[in-house]
Structure formats: structure tokens, C-alpha cells
Short mmCIF file of C-alpha atoms in Angstrom, two decimals:
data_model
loop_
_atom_site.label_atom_id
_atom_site.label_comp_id
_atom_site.label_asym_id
_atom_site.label_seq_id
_atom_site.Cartn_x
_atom_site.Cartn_y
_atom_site.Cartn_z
CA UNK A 1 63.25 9.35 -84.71
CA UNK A 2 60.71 6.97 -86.81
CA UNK A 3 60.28 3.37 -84.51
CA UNK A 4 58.95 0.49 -86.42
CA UNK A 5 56.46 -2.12 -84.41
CA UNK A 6 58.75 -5.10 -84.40
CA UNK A 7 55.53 -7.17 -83.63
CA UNK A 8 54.53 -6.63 -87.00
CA UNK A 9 57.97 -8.12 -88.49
CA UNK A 10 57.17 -11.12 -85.68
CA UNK A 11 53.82 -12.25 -87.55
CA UNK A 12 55.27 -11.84 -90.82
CA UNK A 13 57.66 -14.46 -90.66
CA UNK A 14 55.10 -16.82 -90.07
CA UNK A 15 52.75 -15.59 -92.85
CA UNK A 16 53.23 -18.44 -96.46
CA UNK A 17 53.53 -16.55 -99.64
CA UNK A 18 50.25 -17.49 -100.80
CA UNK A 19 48.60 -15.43 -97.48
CA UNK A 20 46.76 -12.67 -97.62
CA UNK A 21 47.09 -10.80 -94.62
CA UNK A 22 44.72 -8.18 -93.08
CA UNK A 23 46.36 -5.09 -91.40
CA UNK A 24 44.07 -3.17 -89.40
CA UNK A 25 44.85 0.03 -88.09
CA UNK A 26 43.63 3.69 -86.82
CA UNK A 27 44.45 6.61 -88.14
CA UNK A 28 46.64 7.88 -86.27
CA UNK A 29 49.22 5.31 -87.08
CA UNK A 30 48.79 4.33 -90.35
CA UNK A 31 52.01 5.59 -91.62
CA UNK A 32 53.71 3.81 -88.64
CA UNK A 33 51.83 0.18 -89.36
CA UNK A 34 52.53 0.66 -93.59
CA UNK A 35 56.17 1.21 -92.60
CA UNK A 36 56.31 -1.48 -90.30
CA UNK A 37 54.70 -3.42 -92.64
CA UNK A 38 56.80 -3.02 -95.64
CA UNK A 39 60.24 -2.52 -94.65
CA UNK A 40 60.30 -6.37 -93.54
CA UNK A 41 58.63 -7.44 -96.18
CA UNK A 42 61.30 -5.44 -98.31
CA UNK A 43 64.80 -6.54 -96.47
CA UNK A 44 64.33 -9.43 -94.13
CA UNK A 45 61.84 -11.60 -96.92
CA UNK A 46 63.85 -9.66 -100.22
CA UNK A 47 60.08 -9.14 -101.75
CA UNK A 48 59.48 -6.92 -104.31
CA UNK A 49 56.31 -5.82 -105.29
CA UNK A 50 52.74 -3.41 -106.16
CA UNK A 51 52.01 -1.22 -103.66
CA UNK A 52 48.27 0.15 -104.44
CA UNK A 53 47.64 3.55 -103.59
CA UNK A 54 44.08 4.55 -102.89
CA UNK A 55 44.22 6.82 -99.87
CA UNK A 56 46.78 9.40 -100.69
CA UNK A 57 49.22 9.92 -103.99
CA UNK A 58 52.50 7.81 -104.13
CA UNK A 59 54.27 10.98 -104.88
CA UNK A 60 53.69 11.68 -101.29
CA UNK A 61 54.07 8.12 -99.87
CA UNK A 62 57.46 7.27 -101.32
CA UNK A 63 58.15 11.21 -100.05
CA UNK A 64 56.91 9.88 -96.74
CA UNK A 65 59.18 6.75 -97.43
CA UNK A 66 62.44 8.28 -98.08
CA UNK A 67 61.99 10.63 -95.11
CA UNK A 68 62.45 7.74 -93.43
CA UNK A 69 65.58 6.10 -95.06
CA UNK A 70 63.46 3.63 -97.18
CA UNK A 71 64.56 3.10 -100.35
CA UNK A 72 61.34 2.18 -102.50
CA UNK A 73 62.56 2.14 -106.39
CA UNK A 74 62.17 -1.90 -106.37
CA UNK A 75 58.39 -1.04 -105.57
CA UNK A 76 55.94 -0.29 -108.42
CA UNK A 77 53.22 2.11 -107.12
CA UNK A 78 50.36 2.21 -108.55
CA UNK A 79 48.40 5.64 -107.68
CA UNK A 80 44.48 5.85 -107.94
CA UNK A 81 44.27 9.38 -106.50
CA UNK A 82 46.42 11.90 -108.83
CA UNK A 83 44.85 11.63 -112.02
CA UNK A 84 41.65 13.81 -110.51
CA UNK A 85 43.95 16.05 -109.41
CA UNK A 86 45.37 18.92 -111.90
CA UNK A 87 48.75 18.20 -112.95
CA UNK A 88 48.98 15.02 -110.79
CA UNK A 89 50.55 13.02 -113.13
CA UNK A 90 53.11 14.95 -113.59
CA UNK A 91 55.90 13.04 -111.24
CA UNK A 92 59.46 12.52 -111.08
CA UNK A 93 59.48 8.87 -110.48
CA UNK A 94 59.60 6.01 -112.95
CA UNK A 95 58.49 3.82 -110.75
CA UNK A 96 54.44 5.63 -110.63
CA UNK A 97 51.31 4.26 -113.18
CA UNK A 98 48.08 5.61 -112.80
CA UNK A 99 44.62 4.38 -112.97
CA UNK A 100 42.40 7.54 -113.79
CA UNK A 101 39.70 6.52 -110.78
CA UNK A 102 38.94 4.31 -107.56
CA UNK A 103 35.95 2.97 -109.26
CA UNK A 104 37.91 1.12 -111.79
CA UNK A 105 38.61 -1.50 -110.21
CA UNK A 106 38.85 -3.83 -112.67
CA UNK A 107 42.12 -1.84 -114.45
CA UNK A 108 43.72 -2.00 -110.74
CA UNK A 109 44.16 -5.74 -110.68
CA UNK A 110 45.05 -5.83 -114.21
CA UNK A 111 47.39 -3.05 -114.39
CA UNK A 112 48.74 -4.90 -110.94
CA UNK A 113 48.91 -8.02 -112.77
CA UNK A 114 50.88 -7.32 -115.77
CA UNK A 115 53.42 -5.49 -113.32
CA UNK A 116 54.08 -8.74 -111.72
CA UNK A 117 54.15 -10.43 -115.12
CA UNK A 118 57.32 -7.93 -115.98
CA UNK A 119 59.20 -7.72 -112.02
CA UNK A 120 62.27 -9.37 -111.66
CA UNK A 121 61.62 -10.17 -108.16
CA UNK A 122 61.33 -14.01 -107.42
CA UNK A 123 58.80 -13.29 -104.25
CA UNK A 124 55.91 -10.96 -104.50
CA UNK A 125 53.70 -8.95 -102.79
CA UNK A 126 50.64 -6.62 -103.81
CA UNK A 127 49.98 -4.02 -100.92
CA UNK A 128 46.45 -2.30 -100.75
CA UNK A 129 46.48 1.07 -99.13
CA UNK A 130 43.43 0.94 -98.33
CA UNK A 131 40.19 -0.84 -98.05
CA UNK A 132 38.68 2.09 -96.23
CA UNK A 133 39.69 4.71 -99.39
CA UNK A 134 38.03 2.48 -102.12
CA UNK A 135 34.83 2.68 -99.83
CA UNK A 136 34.37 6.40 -100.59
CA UNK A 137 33.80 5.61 -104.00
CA UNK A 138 32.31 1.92 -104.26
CA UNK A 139 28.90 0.25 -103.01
CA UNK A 140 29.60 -2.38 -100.10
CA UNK A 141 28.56 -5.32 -102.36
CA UNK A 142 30.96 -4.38 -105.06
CA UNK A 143 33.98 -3.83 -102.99
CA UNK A 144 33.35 -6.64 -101.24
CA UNK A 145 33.06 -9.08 -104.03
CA UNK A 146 35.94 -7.44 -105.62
CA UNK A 147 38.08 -8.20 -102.48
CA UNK A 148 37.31 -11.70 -102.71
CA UNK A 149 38.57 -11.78 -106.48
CA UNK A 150 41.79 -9.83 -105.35
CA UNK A 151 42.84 -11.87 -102.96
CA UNK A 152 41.60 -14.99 -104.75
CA UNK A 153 43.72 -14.13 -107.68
CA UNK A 154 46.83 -13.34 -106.10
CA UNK A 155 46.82 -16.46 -103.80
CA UNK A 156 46.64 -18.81 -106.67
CA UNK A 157 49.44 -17.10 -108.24
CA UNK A 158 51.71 -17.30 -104.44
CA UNK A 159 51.84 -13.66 -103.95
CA UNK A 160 51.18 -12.21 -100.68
CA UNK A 161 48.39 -9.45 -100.73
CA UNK A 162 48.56 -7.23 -97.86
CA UNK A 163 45.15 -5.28 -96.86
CA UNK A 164 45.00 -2.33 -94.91
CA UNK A 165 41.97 -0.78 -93.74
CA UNK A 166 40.52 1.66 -90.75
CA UNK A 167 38.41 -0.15 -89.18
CA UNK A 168 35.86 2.54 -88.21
CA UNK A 169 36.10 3.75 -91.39
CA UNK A 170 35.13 0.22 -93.40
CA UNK A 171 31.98 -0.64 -94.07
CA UNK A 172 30.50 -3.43 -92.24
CA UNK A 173 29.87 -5.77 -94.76
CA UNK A 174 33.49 -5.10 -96.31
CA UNK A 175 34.89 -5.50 -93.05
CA UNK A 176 32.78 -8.98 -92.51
CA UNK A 177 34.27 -10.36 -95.71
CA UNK A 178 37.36 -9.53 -95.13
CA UNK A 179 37.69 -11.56 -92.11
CA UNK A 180 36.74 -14.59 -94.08
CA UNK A 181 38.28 -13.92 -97.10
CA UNK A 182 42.28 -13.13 -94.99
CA UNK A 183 44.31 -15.80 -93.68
CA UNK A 184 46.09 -13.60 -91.49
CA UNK A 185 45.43 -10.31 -89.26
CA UNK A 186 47.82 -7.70 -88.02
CA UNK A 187 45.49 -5.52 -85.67
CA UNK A 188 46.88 -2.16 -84.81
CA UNK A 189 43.47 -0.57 -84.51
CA UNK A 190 43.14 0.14 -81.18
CA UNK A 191 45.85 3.14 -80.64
CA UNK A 192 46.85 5.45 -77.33
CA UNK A 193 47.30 8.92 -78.68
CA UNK A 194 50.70 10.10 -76.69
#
């Protein structure tokens, strides 16, 4: 039996539209803190939105999703990981674009953008899985001033962006500038292993 942290749906409500909220967690639970994250944001607020995948393939996280009674069509995913991978464009879902590499970061916010140009959804999010993944492949500085844009842009266009990141696994500076640069922080980070 999957069970959501309820805490996380608590500080939602109180996050504006225009927010950009900073979820840290370990990695132990990060399936546990996305779910938590999105599934309020999905039925309780009635968002739709981009959910950015850096860290794994969204073949695998709406797989992950569905195992879990979430029902993520509304959701445009858009997958940074599969195109190095042989055949890994190949999907079933309609609902999948891909950007061929993590570097290119400036396709991810446009690609993102004319998504959100085309939803039908009235309230937006953009959800960045996660800071920690684009580190692999970008220099601190970069990443960190590309944050800033991110955030900047969706902010002045009143969609949420949602950030999550490993902690340990995020480079200082990144990590620095993302506490300035969020209005909001979620911190799972510190997890007992059962």
C-alpha cells in the first residue's frame, strides 16, 4: 500500500500560482515526495501541467504512476533521458516529447513553453525532476543561472514551477541559488530508512 505525506498537500495550499517551490528530498523517497507532490497538485488544485524528466525516462515514471492509481494523461512529460538510449523513443504514450540531451537546456524551457501555450488547463504547473540529474551534465554556473531564468520565466507567466533536487547530490552553488531564487520549500531530505 503506497501512503502519500499529507504534509506536503498542507504547504501546497498555501503556495500562490506564481510560486516556485523547492522540494528537497533523499533518495530513498523520491518517488514518495513526487507522488505526494503531484497528486494534489493534480485533484485538490485541478492543475495541469509539464512534468520535466531529467533523472529517469517518463516511460517509467508514468509506469511508476499508474502503479499507483494515478492517472497522468492530462500531464505532458517531457523526457531528457531516452533519446541516448537505443530505441528510447519508441513509447506508447502520446503524451511523451523528447529533448535529445540534458545539456540543452535552452530547448527544455522552450519545448515547455509552447506546451503551455497549447494546454487547455486554466492553472499550470512545470515540475522539474530534478536539479540534481541536470548536474551530471552541466557546470554549476550554468545550471545555476539557468534556474534563475526558469523560474523567472514561469513566475511572470503565474505558473507554479516545482523543483526537486537531492540535496547531497546538488552542487553547492546550485543549491545556494536555489534558496534565493524559491519562494517556497518542501524539505523531505532528511529520511529514516525503515
Amino acid at each position: 500500500m503506497f501512503e502519500l505525506d499529507q504534509r506536503i498537500a498542507e504547504q501546497l495550499t498555501e503556495v500562490a500560482l506564481n510560486s516556485a517551490v523547492q522540494v528537497r528530498c533523499g533518495n530513498s523517497n523520491a518517488f514518495m515526495v513526487t507522488a505526494s507532490t503531484m497528486i494534489p497538485l493534480m485533484q485538490m488544485f485541478e492543475m495541469g501541467g509539464v512534468y520535466i524528466s531529467a533523472n529517469r525516462g517518463a516511460v517509467e515514471i508514468i509506469q511508476a504512476f499508474e502503479s499507483i492509481g494515478m492517472d497522468v494523461s492530462n500531464i505532458q512529460f517531457i523526457d531528457l533521458v531516452s533519446s541516448g538510449i537505443l530505441g528510447g523513443t519508441d513509447v506508447p504514450y502520446s503524451n511523451i516529447h523528447f529533448v535529445d540531451s540534458p545539456i540543452m537546456l535552452e530547448s527544455v524551457l522552450l519545448r515547455t513553453l509552447y506546451i503551455l501555450r497549447t494546454t487547455s488547463s486554466v492553472r499550470n504547473f512545470v515540475f522539474l525532476d530534478s536539479v540534481n540529474a541536470l548536474a551530471i551534465y552541466n557546470e554549476d554556473r550554468i545550471l545555476a543561472e539557468y534556474l534563475h531564468t526558469f523560474i523567472n520565466t514561469f513566475r511572470q507567466r503565474e505558473i507554479l514551477s516545482v523543483v526537486l533536487n537531492v540535496p547531497d547530490q546538488t552542487p553547492p552553488l546550485v543549491l545556494s541559488n536555489l534558496d534565493l531564487y524559491c519562494t517556497d520549500l518542501i524539505d523531505r531530505g532528511q529520511v529514516v530508512i525503515h
